[in-house]
Amino acid sequence: MPERPNAQPVPIVVARGIVNRFGAQTVHDGLDLTVYRGEIFGVIGGSGSGKSVLLRTLLGLQIPNAGTVSIDGQDITRLTESELRVAKRSYGVTFQPGALFSSLTVAENVQFPLVEYAKLPQPVLDGLALLKIRLVGLSDEAAPKYPAELSGGMIKRAALARALVLDPPLLMLDEPTSGLDPIGAAEFDDLILYLQRTLKLTVIMITHDLDSIYRTCNRVGVLVDRRMLSGSLDEIQASDHPWIRAYFHGIRGRAAAAGARTPPLNEHS
């Protein structure tokens, strides 16, 4: 499990009264969310519950019909385009498919945010990119390769290196273990735990992977009935909401909970 936040947690992401509508469809209706500095917060929910819409809202890509989203005390729903561009330096994000630029090498993909935000000579860009590539467990040989030459797990690690290249304090992950086999998923969970401890990150992770939830998350937010129920795993599992009970107390939920009681095979010190 990750390190626990301090006894007096400090909010880093606060969403209040979020409403997202698309025509006659209301996806979120008065959604509240608080993520504390230094924790790994998992977001789960059924198909169509609005997980992707919530992520886009937290990233400032989706302006809600009502409500506010504050990151480190700054309301990103009220920022101009230029102000939002500056605010985006405070967080890194990975998307489910990796979203690497197919025409760029791994090193060039990782450098991309640096090129956008900082004027640095190419040798410095190359050095910084290589540091991040190594940090996520890729070898130097991966740097000159193109995404088409990478495995699914390598693509996810390369995307993670790009998300971390500006040293953001906040990391948002969209289905980070999706498409990975159980061994690869467990290794990626270990990597997230290692990075969270080493870099003192706050992590918001949208996932449907029960093993990842039990292995990595301090707290969980469940999207149900167009709102969010948040709490520790014990608190969430005690809920009598039908979807939550089906999710956590079904066959897969019981198996994941049992597995969580077994120490990880590759726990970082």
PDB file of C-alpha atoms in Angstrom:
ATOM      1  CA  MET A   1       0.000   0.000   0.000  1.00  0.00           C
ATOM      2  CA  PRO A   2       1.129   3.585  -0.566  1.00  0.00           C
ATOM      3  CA  GLU A   3       2.284   5.874   2.194  1.00  0.00           C
ATOM      4  CA  ARG A   4      -0.594   7.520   4.021  1.00  0.00           C
ATOM      5  CA  PRO A   5      -1.073  11.287   3.913  1.00  0.00           C
ATOM      6  CA  ASN A   6      -0.327  13.306   7.036  1.00  0.00           C
ATOM      7  CA  ALA A   7      -2.724  13.237   9.993  1.00  0.00           C
ATOM      8  CA  GLN A   8      -4.043  16.622   8.889  1.00  0.00           C
ATOM      9  CA  PRO A   9      -4.522  16.130   5.134  1.00  0.00           C
ATOM     10  CA  VAL A  10      -4.246  19.081   2.786  1.00  0.00           C
ATOM     11  CA  PRO A  11      -6.664  19.190  -0.167  1.00  0.00           C
ATOM     12  CA  ILE A  12      -4.998  19.531  -3.568  1.00  0.00           C
ATOM     13  CA  VAL A  13      -8.009  18.883  -5.836  1.00  0.00           C
ATOM     14  CA  VAL A  14     -11.470  20.060  -4.791  1.00  0.00           C
ATOM     15  CA  ALA A  15     -14.565  19.822  -6.993  1.00  0.00           C
ATOM     16  CA  ARG A  16     -17.874  21.165  -5.723  1.00  0.00           C
ATOM     17  CA  GLY A  17     -21.350  20.964  -7.207  1.00  0.00           C
ATOM     18  CA  ILE A  18     -20.211  19.711 -10.608  1.00  0.00           C
ATOM     19  CA  VAL A  19     -22.972  19.428 -13.213  1.00  0.00           C
ATOM     20  CA  ASN A  20     -22.204  18.090 -16.684  1.00  0.00           C
ATOM     21  CA  ARG A  21     -25.001  17.863 -19.225  1.00  0.00           C
ATOM     22  CA  PHE A  22     -25.008  16.838 -22.862  1.00  0.00           C
ATOM     23  CA  GLY A  23     -28.335  17.765 -24.382  1.00  0.00           C
ATOM     24  CA  ALA A  24     -31.050  16.066 -22.349  1.00  0.00           C
ATOM     25  CA  GLN A  25     -28.555  13.740 -20.651  1.00  0.00           C
ATOM     26  CA  THR A  26     -27.202  14.705 -17.233  1.00  0.00           C
ATOM     27  CA  VAL A  27     -23.956  12.860 -16.488  1.00  0.00           C
ATOM     28  CA  HIS A  28     -23.039  14.561 -13.197  1.00  0.00           C
ATOM     29  CA  ASP A  29     -25.519  16.349 -10.964  1.00  0.00           C
ATOM     30  CA  GLY A  30     -23.989  18.038  -7.925  1.00  0.00           C
ATOM     31  CA  LEU A  31     -20.825  15.920  -7.818  1.00  0.00           C
ATOM     32  CA  ASP A  32     -18.326  16.679  -5.027  1.00  0.00           C
ATOM     33  CA  LEU A  33     -14.748  15.440  -4.865  1.00  0.00           C
ATOM     34  CA  THR A  34     -11.779  16.072  -2.569  1.00  0.00           C
ATOM     35  CA  VAL A  35      -8.320  14.609  -3.159  1.00  0.00           C
ATOM     36  CA  TYR A  36      -5.666  15.141  -0.494  1.00  0.00           C
ATOM     37  CA  ARG A  37      -1.988  15.821  -1.054  1.00  0.00           C
ATOM     38  CA  GLY A  38       0.128  12.684  -1.084  1.00  0.00           C
ATOM     39  CA  GLU A  39      -2.627  10.120  -1.556  1.00  0.00           C
ATOM     40  CA  ILE A  40      -3.561   7.759  -4.365  1.00  0.00           C
ATOM     41  CA  PHE A  41      -7.251   8.263  -5.044  1.00  0.00           C
ATOM     42  CA  GLY A  42      -9.054   5.711  -7.196  1.00  0.00           C
ATOM     43  CA  VAL A  43     -12.130   6.612  -9.251  1.00  0.00           C
ATOM     44  CA  ILE A  44     -14.476   3.799 -10.239  1.00  0.00           C
ATOM     45  CA  GLY A  45     -17.953   3.550 -11.695  1.00  0.00           C
ATOM     46  CA  GLY A  46     -20.062   1.600 -14.120  1.00  0.00           C
ATOM     47  CA  SER A  47     -20.192   2.064 -17.869  1.00  0.00           C
ATOM     48  CA  GLY A  48     -21.716   5.441 -18.667  1.00  0.00           C
ATOM     49  CA  SER A  49     -21.212   6.803 -15.155  1.00  0.00           C
ATOM     50  CA  GLY A  50     -19.054   9.660 -16.467  1.00  0.00           C
ATOM     51  CA  LYS A  51     -15.510   8.678 -15.500  1.00  0.00           C
ATOM     52  CA  SER A  52     -13.974  10.093 -18.678  1.00  0.00           C
ATOM     53  CA  VAL A  53     -16.112  13.233 -18.456  1.00  0.00           C
ATOM     54  CA  LEU A  54     -14.942  13.736 -14.876  1.00  0.00           C
ATOM     55  CA  LEU A  55     -11.309  13.377 -15.927  1.00  0.00           C
ATOM     56  CA  ARG A  56     -11.761  15.942 -18.691  1.00  0.00           C
ATOM     57  CA  THR A  57     -13.412  18.270 -16.176  1.00  0.00           C
ATOM     58  CA  LEU A  58     -10.527  17.937 -13.723  1.00  0.00           C
ATOM     59  CA  LEU A  59      -8.076  18.610 -16.559  1.00  0.00           C
ATOM     60  CA  GLY A  60      -9.871  21.781 -17.608  1.00  0.00           C
ATOM     61  CA  LEU A  61     -10.806  20.275 -20.976  1.00  0.00           C
ATOM     62  CA  GLN A  62     -14.509  20.140 -20.118  1.00  0.00           C
ATOM     63  CA  ILE A  63     -16.123  23.240 -18.605  1.00  0.00           C
ATOM     64  CA  PRO A  64     -18.995  22.053 -16.388  1.00  0.00           C
ATOM     65  CA  ASN A  65     -22.488  23.514 -16.653  1.00  0.00           C
ATOM     66  CA  ALA A  66     -22.220  24.325 -12.947  1.00  0.00           C
ATOM     67  CA  GLY A  67     -19.733  23.928 -10.133  1.00  0.00           C
ATOM     68  CA  THR A  68     -16.046  24.582  -9.575  1.00  0.00           C
ATOM     69  CA  VAL A  69     -12.792  22.640  -9.788  1.00  0.00           C
ATOM     70  CA  SER A  70      -9.823  23.913  -7.784  1.00  0.00           C
ATOM     71  CA  ILE A  71      -6.302  22.561  -8.127  1.00  0.00           C
ATOM     72  CA  ASP A  72      -4.015  23.726  -5.356  1.00  0.00           C
ATOM     73  CA  GLY A  73      -6.442  26.537  -4.542  1.00  0.00           C
ATOM     74  CA  GLN A  74      -6.864  27.781  -8.121  1.00  0.00           C
ATOM     75  CA  ASP A  75     -10.296  27.468  -9.747  1.00  0.00           C
ATOM     76  CA  ILE A  76      -9.476  26.154 -13.224  1.00  0.00           C
ATOM     77  CA  THR A  77     -13.063  26.618 -14.439  1.00  0.00           C
ATOM     78  CA  ARG A  78     -12.557  30.392 -14.319  1.00  0.00           C
ATOM     79  CA  LEU A  79      -9.197  30.633 -16.071  1.00  0.00           C
ATOM     80  CA  THR A  80      -8.501  32.121 -19.467  1.00  0.00           C
ATOM     81  CA  GLU A  81      -6.889  29.903 -22.101  1.00  0.00           C
ATOM     82  CA  SER A  82      -3.425  31.351 -21.394  1.00  0.00           C
ATOM     83  CA  GLU A  83      -3.883  30.994 -17.621  1.00  0.00           C
ATOM     84  CA  LEU A  84      -5.039  27.391 -18.031  1.00  0.00           C
ATOM     85  CA  ARG A  85      -1.963  26.639 -20.124  1.00  0.00           C
ATOM     86  CA  VAL A  86       0.220  27.731 -17.211  1.00  0.00           C
ATOM     87  CA  ALA A  87      -1.901  25.782 -14.706  1.00  0.00           C
ATOM     88  CA  LYS A  88      -1.494  22.587 -16.740  1.00  0.00           C
ATOM     89  CA  ARG A  89       2.170  22.508 -15.763  1.00  0.00           C
ATOM     90  CA  SER A  90       1.072  21.479 -12.267  1.00  0.00           C
ATOM     91  CA  TYR A  91      -0.244  18.101 -13.367  1.00  0.00           C
ATOM     92  CA  GLY A  92       0.697  15.244 -15.655  1.00  0.00           C
ATOM     93  CA  VAL A  93      -1.772  12.920 -17.316  1.00  0.00           C
ATOM     94  CA  THR A  94      -1.796   9.600 -19.139  1.00  0.00           C
ATOM     95  CA  PHE A  95      -4.716   8.440 -21.252  1.00  0.00           C
ATOM     96  CA  GLN A  96      -5.915   4.863 -21.650  1.00  0.00           C
ATOM     97  CA  PRO A  97      -4.389   4.171 -25.103  1.00  0.00           C
ATOM     98  CA  GLY A  98      -1.144   5.981 -24.243  1.00  0.00           C
ATOM     99  CA  ALA A  99      -1.778   8.753 -26.783  1.00  0.00           C
ATOM    100  CA  LEU A 100       1.824   8.876 -27.961  1.00  0.00           C
ATOM    101  CA  PHE A 101       2.553  10.737 -31.182  1.00  0.00           C
ATOM    102  CA  SER A 102       3.146   7.969 -33.719  1.00  0.00           C
ATOM    103  CA  SER A 103       5.532  10.073 -35.815  1.00  0.00           C
ATOM    104  CA  LEU A 104       7.815  10.852 -32.853  1.00  0.00           C
ATOM    105  CA  THR A 105      10.293   8.604 -31.081  1.00  0.00           C
ATOM    106  CA  VAL A 106       9.890   7.783 -27.406  1.00  0.00           C
ATOM    107  CA  ALA A 107      12.502  10.414 -26.528  1.00  0.00           C
ATOM    108  CA  GLU A 108      10.747  13.022 -28.674  1.00  0.00           C
ATOM    109  CA  ASN A 109       7.385  12.158 -27.108  1.00  0.00           C
ATOM    110  CA  VAL A 110       8.820  12.580 -23.626  1.00  0.00           C
ATOM    111  CA  GLN A 111      10.452  15.877 -24.605  1.00  0.00           C
ATOM    112  CA  PHE A 112       7.264  17.283 -26.092  1.00  0.00           C
ATOM    113  CA  PRO A 113       6.022  19.128 -22.950  1.00  0.00           C
ATOM    114  CA  LEU A 114       9.515  20.551 -22.401  1.00  0.00           C
ATOM    115  CA  VAL A 115       9.599  21.896 -25.947  1.00  0.00           C
ATOM    116  CA  GLU A 116       6.194  23.490 -25.380  1.00  0.00           C
ATOM    117  CA  TYR A 117       6.933  25.078 -22.012  1.00  0.00           C
ATOM    118  CA  ALA A 118      10.706  25.617 -21.872  1.00  0.00           C
ATOM    119  CA  LYS A 119      13.389  26.819 -24.256  1.00  0.00           C
ATOM    120  CA  LEU A 120      16.211  24.389 -23.669  1.00  0.00           C
ATOM    121  CA  PRO A 121      19.105  23.275 -25.875  1.00  0.00           C
ATOM    122  CA  GLN A 122      18.716  19.866 -27.499  1.00  0.00           C
ATOM    123  CA  PRO A 123      21.408  18.134 -25.391  1.00  0.00           C
ATOM    124  CA  VAL A 124      19.541  19.171 -22.232  1.00  0.00           C
ATOM    125  CA  LEU A 125      16.236  17.954 -23.698  1.00  0.00           C
ATOM    126  CA  ASP A 126      17.841  14.618 -24.581  1.00  0.00           C
ATOM    127  CA  GLY A 127      19.314  14.241 -21.098  1.00  0.00           C
ATOM    128  CA  LEU A 128      16.092  15.059 -19.275  1.00  0.00           C
ATOM    129  CA  ALA A 129      14.086  12.714 -21.479  1.00  0.00           C
ATOM    130  CA  LEU A 130      16.522   9.880 -20.826  1.00  0.00           C
ATOM    131  CA  LEU A 131      16.277  10.437 -17.073  1.00  0.00           C
ATOM    132  CA  LYS A 132      12.483  10.076 -17.185  1.00  0.00           C
ATOM    133  CA  ILE A 133      12.669   7.081 -19.508  1.00  0.00           C
ATOM    134  CA  ARG A 134      14.918   5.322 -17.006  1.00  0.00           C
ATOM    135  CA  LEU A 135      12.732   6.434 -14.090  1.00  0.00           C
ATOM    136  CA  VAL A 136       9.736   4.517 -15.448  1.00  0.00           C
ATOM    137  CA  GLY A 137      11.744   1.350 -15.982  1.00  0.00           C
ATOM    138  CA  LEU A 138      12.494   1.582 -19.701  1.00  0.00           C
ATOM    139  CA  SER A 139      15.994   0.995 -21.056  1.00  0.00           C
ATOM    140  CA  ASP A 140      18.034   3.542 -22.997  1.00  0.00           C
ATOM    141  CA  GLU A 141      17.385   1.445 -26.118  1.00  0.00           C
ATOM    142  CA  ALA A 142      13.710   2.461 -25.990  1.00  0.00           C
ATOM    143  CA  ALA A 143      14.497   6.156 -26.538  1.00  0.00           C
ATOM    144  CA  PRO A 144      14.993   6.076 -30.343  1.00  0.00           C
ATOM    145  CA  LYS A 145      12.099   3.688 -30.984  1.00  0.00           C
ATOM    146  CA  TYR A 146       8.722   4.682 -32.379  1.00  0.00           C
ATOM    147  CA  PRO A 147       5.426   3.755 -30.668  1.00  0.00           C
ATOM    148  CA  ALA A 148       4.698   1.102 -33.310  1.00  0.00           C
ATOM    149  CA  GLU A 149       7.837  -0.720 -32.170  1.00  0.00           C
ATOM    150  CA  LEU A 150       6.750  -0.875 -28.521  1.00  0.00           C
ATOM    151  CA  SER A 151       4.681  -3.352 -26.544  1.00  0.00           C
ATOM    152  CA  GLY A 152       1.528  -2.166 -24.794  1.00  0.00           C
ATOM    153  CA  GLY A 153       3.318  -2.043 -21.459  1.00  0.00           C
ATOM    154  CA  MET A 154       6.202  -0.024 -22.910  1.00  0.00           C
ATOM    155  CA  ILE A 155       3.752   2.459 -24.435  1.00  0.00           C
ATOM    156  CA  LYS A 156       2.159   3.015 -21.024  1.00  0.00           C
ATOM    157  CA  ARG A 157       5.564   3.564 -19.420  1.00  0.00           C
ATOM    158  CA  ALA A 158       6.612   5.973 -22.158  1.00  0.00           C
ATOM    159  CA  ALA A 159       3.375   7.926 -21.682  1.00  0.00           C
ATOM    160  CA  LEU A 160       4.067   7.991 -17.945  1.00  0.00           C
ATOM    161  CA  ALA A 161       7.582   9.348 -18.557  1.00  0.00           C
ATOM    162  CA  ARG A 162       6.077  12.144 -20.668  1.00  0.00           C
ATOM    163  CA  ALA A 163       3.534  12.924 -17.943  1.00  0.00           C
ATOM    164  CA  LEU A 164       6.347  13.287 -15.391  1.00  0.00           C
ATOM    165  CA  VAL A 165       8.840  15.266 -17.471  1.00  0.00           C
ATOM    166  CA  LEU A 166       7.793  18.652 -16.006  1.00  0.00           C
ATOM    167  CA  ASP A 167       7.987  17.249 -12.449  1.00  0.00           C
ATOM    168  CA  PRO A 168       4.313  17.886 -11.633  1.00  0.00           C
ATOM    169  CA  PRO A 169       3.099  17.306  -8.064  1.00  0.00           C
ATOM    170  CA  LEU A 170      -0.189  15.846  -9.363  1.00  0.00           C
ATOM    171  CA  LEU A 171      -0.579  12.841 -11.662  1.00  0.00           C
ATOM    172  CA  MET A 172      -3.849  11.758 -13.298  1.00  0.00           C
ATOM    173  CA  LEU A 173      -4.039   8.274 -14.808  1.00  0.00           C
ATOM    174  CA  ASP A 174      -6.800   6.984 -17.076  1.00  0.00           C
ATOM    175  CA  GLU A 175      -7.103   3.176 -16.868  1.00  0.00           C
ATOM    176  CA  PRO A 176      -3.324   2.706 -16.401  1.00  0.00           C
ATOM    177  CA  THR A 177      -3.395  -1.112 -16.333  1.00  0.00           C
ATOM    178  CA  SER A 178      -5.999  -1.613 -19.065  1.00  0.00           C
ATOM    179  CA  GLY A 179      -4.812  -4.126 -21.657  1.00  0.00           C
ATOM    180  CA  LEU A 180      -1.942  -5.438 -19.548  1.00  0.00           C
ATOM    181  CA  ASP A 181      -1.629  -9.063 -18.484  1.00  0.00           C
ATOM    182  CA  PRO A 182      -1.784  -9.744 -14.719  1.00  0.00           C
ATOM    183  CA  ILE A 183       2.011  -9.727 -14.315  1.00  0.00           C
ATOM    184  CA  GLY A 184       2.413  -6.519 -16.309  1.00  0.00           C
ATOM    185  CA  ALA A 185      -0.440  -4.884 -14.393  1.00  0.00           C
ATOM    186  CA  ALA A 186       1.105  -5.801 -11.036  1.00  0.00           C
ATOM    187  CA  GLU A 187       4.475  -4.423 -12.155  1.00  0.00           C
ATOM    188  CA  PHE A 188       2.822  -1.185 -13.238  1.00  0.00           C
ATOM    189  CA  ASP A 189       1.072  -0.942  -9.857  1.00  0.00           C
ATOM    190  CA  ASP A 190       4.465  -1.350  -8.184  1.00  0.00           C
ATOM    191  CA  LEU A 191       5.861   1.404 -10.402  1.00  0.00           C
ATOM    192  CA  ILE A 192       3.069   3.806  -9.430  1.00  0.00           C
ATOM    193  CA  LEU A 193       3.641   3.076  -5.748  1.00  0.00           C
ATOM    194  CA  TYR A 194       7.388   3.603  -6.156  1.00  0.00           C
ATOM    195  CA  LEU A 195       6.958   6.894  -8.021  1.00  0.00           C
ATOM    196  CA  GLN A 196       4.342   8.146  -5.569  1.00  0.00           C
ATOM    197  CA  ARG A 197       6.702   7.566  -2.652  1.00  0.00           C
ATOM    198  CA  THR A 198       9.876   8.735  -4.375  1.00  0.00           C
ATOM    199  CA  LEU A 199       8.472  11.868  -6.017  1.00  0.00           C
ATOM    200  CA  LYS A 200       5.900  12.656  -3.290  1.00  0.00           C
ATOM    201  CA  LEU A 201       3.112  12.600  -5.875  1.00  0.00           C
ATOM    202  CA  THR A 202      -0.623  12.920  -5.495  1.00  0.00           C
ATOM    203  CA  VAL A 203      -2.290  10.460  -7.863  1.00  0.00           C
ATOM    204  CA  ILE A 204      -5.830  10.333  -9.214  1.00  0.00           C
ATOM    205  CA  MET A 205      -6.393   7.011 -10.951  1.00  0.00           C
ATOM    206  CA  ILE A 206      -9.474   6.139 -12.978  1.00  0.00           C
ATOM    207  CA  THR A 207      -9.633   2.371 -13.144  1.00  0.00           C
ATOM    208  CA  HIS A 208     -11.878  -0.661 -13.222  1.00  0.00           C
ATOM    209  CA  ASP A 209      -9.034  -2.942 -12.070  1.00  0.00           C
ATOM    210  CA  LEU A 210      -9.952  -4.260  -8.636  1.00  0.00           C
ATOM    211  CA  ASP A 211      -6.454  -5.593  -8.013  1.00  0.00           C
ATOM    212  CA  SER A 212      -5.006  -2.120  -8.623  1.00  0.00           C
ATOM    213  CA  ILE A 213      -7.573  -0.531  -6.330  1.00  0.00           C
ATOM    214  CA  TYR A 214      -6.727  -2.837  -3.442  1.00  0.00           C
ATOM    215  CA  ARG A 215      -3.010  -2.675  -4.115  1.00  0.00           C
ATOM    216  CA  THR A 216      -2.473   1.055  -4.539  1.00  0.00           C
ATOM    217  CA  CYS A 217      -5.349   3.272  -3.391  1.00  0.00           C
ATOM    218  CA  ASN A 218      -5.611   5.134  -0.084  1.00  0.00           C
ATOM    219  CA  ARG A 219      -9.192   6.158  -0.819  1.00  0.00           C
ATOM    220  CA  VAL A 220     -11.794   5.522  -3.492  1.00  0.00           C
ATOM    221  CA  GLY A 221     -14.500   7.622  -5.134  1.00  0.00           C
ATOM    222  CA  VAL A 222     -17.430   5.756  -6.690  1.00  0.00           C
ATOM    223  CA  LEU A 223     -19.551   7.378  -9.386  1.00  0.00           C
ATOM    224  CA  VAL A 224     -23.140   6.335  -8.751  1.00  0.00           C
ATOM    225  CA  ASP A 225     -26.434   8.117  -9.386  1.00  0.00           C
ATOM    226  CA  ARG A 226     -24.602  11.016 -11.106  1.00  0.00           C
ATOM    227  CA  ARG A 227     -22.682  11.845  -7.909  1.00  0.00           C
ATOM    228  CA  MET A 228     -19.666  10.515  -6.048  1.00  0.00           C
ATOM    229  CA  LEU A 229     -19.386   8.538  -2.835  1.00  0.00           C
ATOM    230  CA  SER A 230     -15.863   8.776  -1.375  1.00  0.00           C
ATOM    231  CA  GLY A 231     -14.086   7.064   1.480  1.00  0.00           C
ATOM    232  CA  SER A 232     -11.581   4.442   2.499  1.00  0.00           C
ATOM    233  CA  LEU A 233     -11.942   0.987   0.992  1.00  0.00           C
ATOM    234  CA  ASP A 234     -13.494  -0.253   4.221  1.00  0.00           C
ATOM    235  CA  GLU A 235     -16.018   2.583   4.215  1.00  0.00           C
ATOM    236  CA  ILE A 236     -16.932   2.107   0.565  1.00  0.00           C
ATOM    237  CA  GLN A 237     -17.279  -1.656   0.896  1.00  0.00           C
ATOM    238  CA  ALA A 238     -19.669  -1.153   3.820  1.00  0.00           C
ATOM    239  CA  SER A 239     -22.058   0.805   1.565  1.00  0.00           C
ATOM    240  CA  ASP A 240     -25.397  -0.805   0.839  1.00  0.00           C
ATOM    241  CA  HIS A 241     -25.650   0.744  -2.627  1.00  0.00           C
ATOM    242  CA  PRO A 242     -26.507  -2.103  -5.064  1.00  0.00           C
ATOM    243  CA  TRP A 243     -23.805  -1.281  -7.623  1.00  0.00           C
ATOM    244  CA  ILE A 244     -21.099  -0.987  -4.963  1.00  0.00           C
ATOM    245  CA  ARG A 245     -22.121  -4.258  -3.377  1.00  0.00           C
ATOM    246  CA  ALA A 246     -22.121  -6.024  -6.750  1.00  0.00           C
ATOM    247  CA  TYR A 247     -18.717  -4.572  -7.609  1.00  0.00           C
ATOM    248  CA  PHE A 248     -16.872  -5.266  -4.364  1.00  0.00           C
ATOM    249  CA  HIS A 249     -18.678  -8.334  -3.093  1.00  0.00           C
ATOM    250  CA  GLY A 250     -19.037 -10.314  -6.306  1.00  0.00           C
ATOM    251  CA  ILE A 251     -16.713 -13.165  -7.244  1.00  0.00           C
ATOM    252  CA  ARG A 252     -14.029 -10.884  -8.688  1.00  0.00           C
ATOM    253  CA  GLY A 253     -14.254  -8.475  -5.786  1.00  0.00           C
ATOM    254  CA  ARG A 254     -13.793 -11.240  -3.234  1.00  0.00           C
ATOM    255  CA  ALA A 255     -10.826 -12.644  -5.162  1.00  0.00           C
ATOM    256  CA  ALA A 256      -9.163  -9.210  -5.404  1.00  0.00           C
ATOM    257  CA  ALA A 257      -9.700  -8.591  -1.693  1.00  0.00           C
ATOM    258  CA  ALA A 258      -8.147 -11.949  -0.843  1.00  0.00           C
ATOM    259  CA  GLY A 259      -5.182 -11.226  -3.096  1.00  0.00           C
ATOM    260  CA  ALA A 260      -4.671  -7.849  -1.454  1.00  0.00           C
ATOM    261  CA  ARG A 261      -3.972  -9.589   1.823  1.00  0.00           C
ATOM    262  CA  THR A 262      -0.955 -11.254   0.192  1.00  0.00           C
ATOM    263  CA  PRO A 263       2.201  -9.064   0.241  1.00  0.00           C
ATOM    264  CA  PRO A 264       3.323  -7.879  -3.228  1.00  0.00           C
ATOM    265  CA  LEU A 265       6.039  -9.946  -4.882  1.00  0.00           C
ATOM    266  CA  ASN A 266       8.096  -6.911  -5.889  1.00  0.00           C
ATOM    267  CA  GLU A 267       7.551  -4.348  -3.144  1.00  0.00           C
ATOM    268  CA  HIS A 268       9.844  -1.329  -3.475  1.00  0.00           C
ATOM    269  CA  SER A 269      11.687  -0.250  -0.359  1.00  0.00           C
TER     270      SER A 269
END
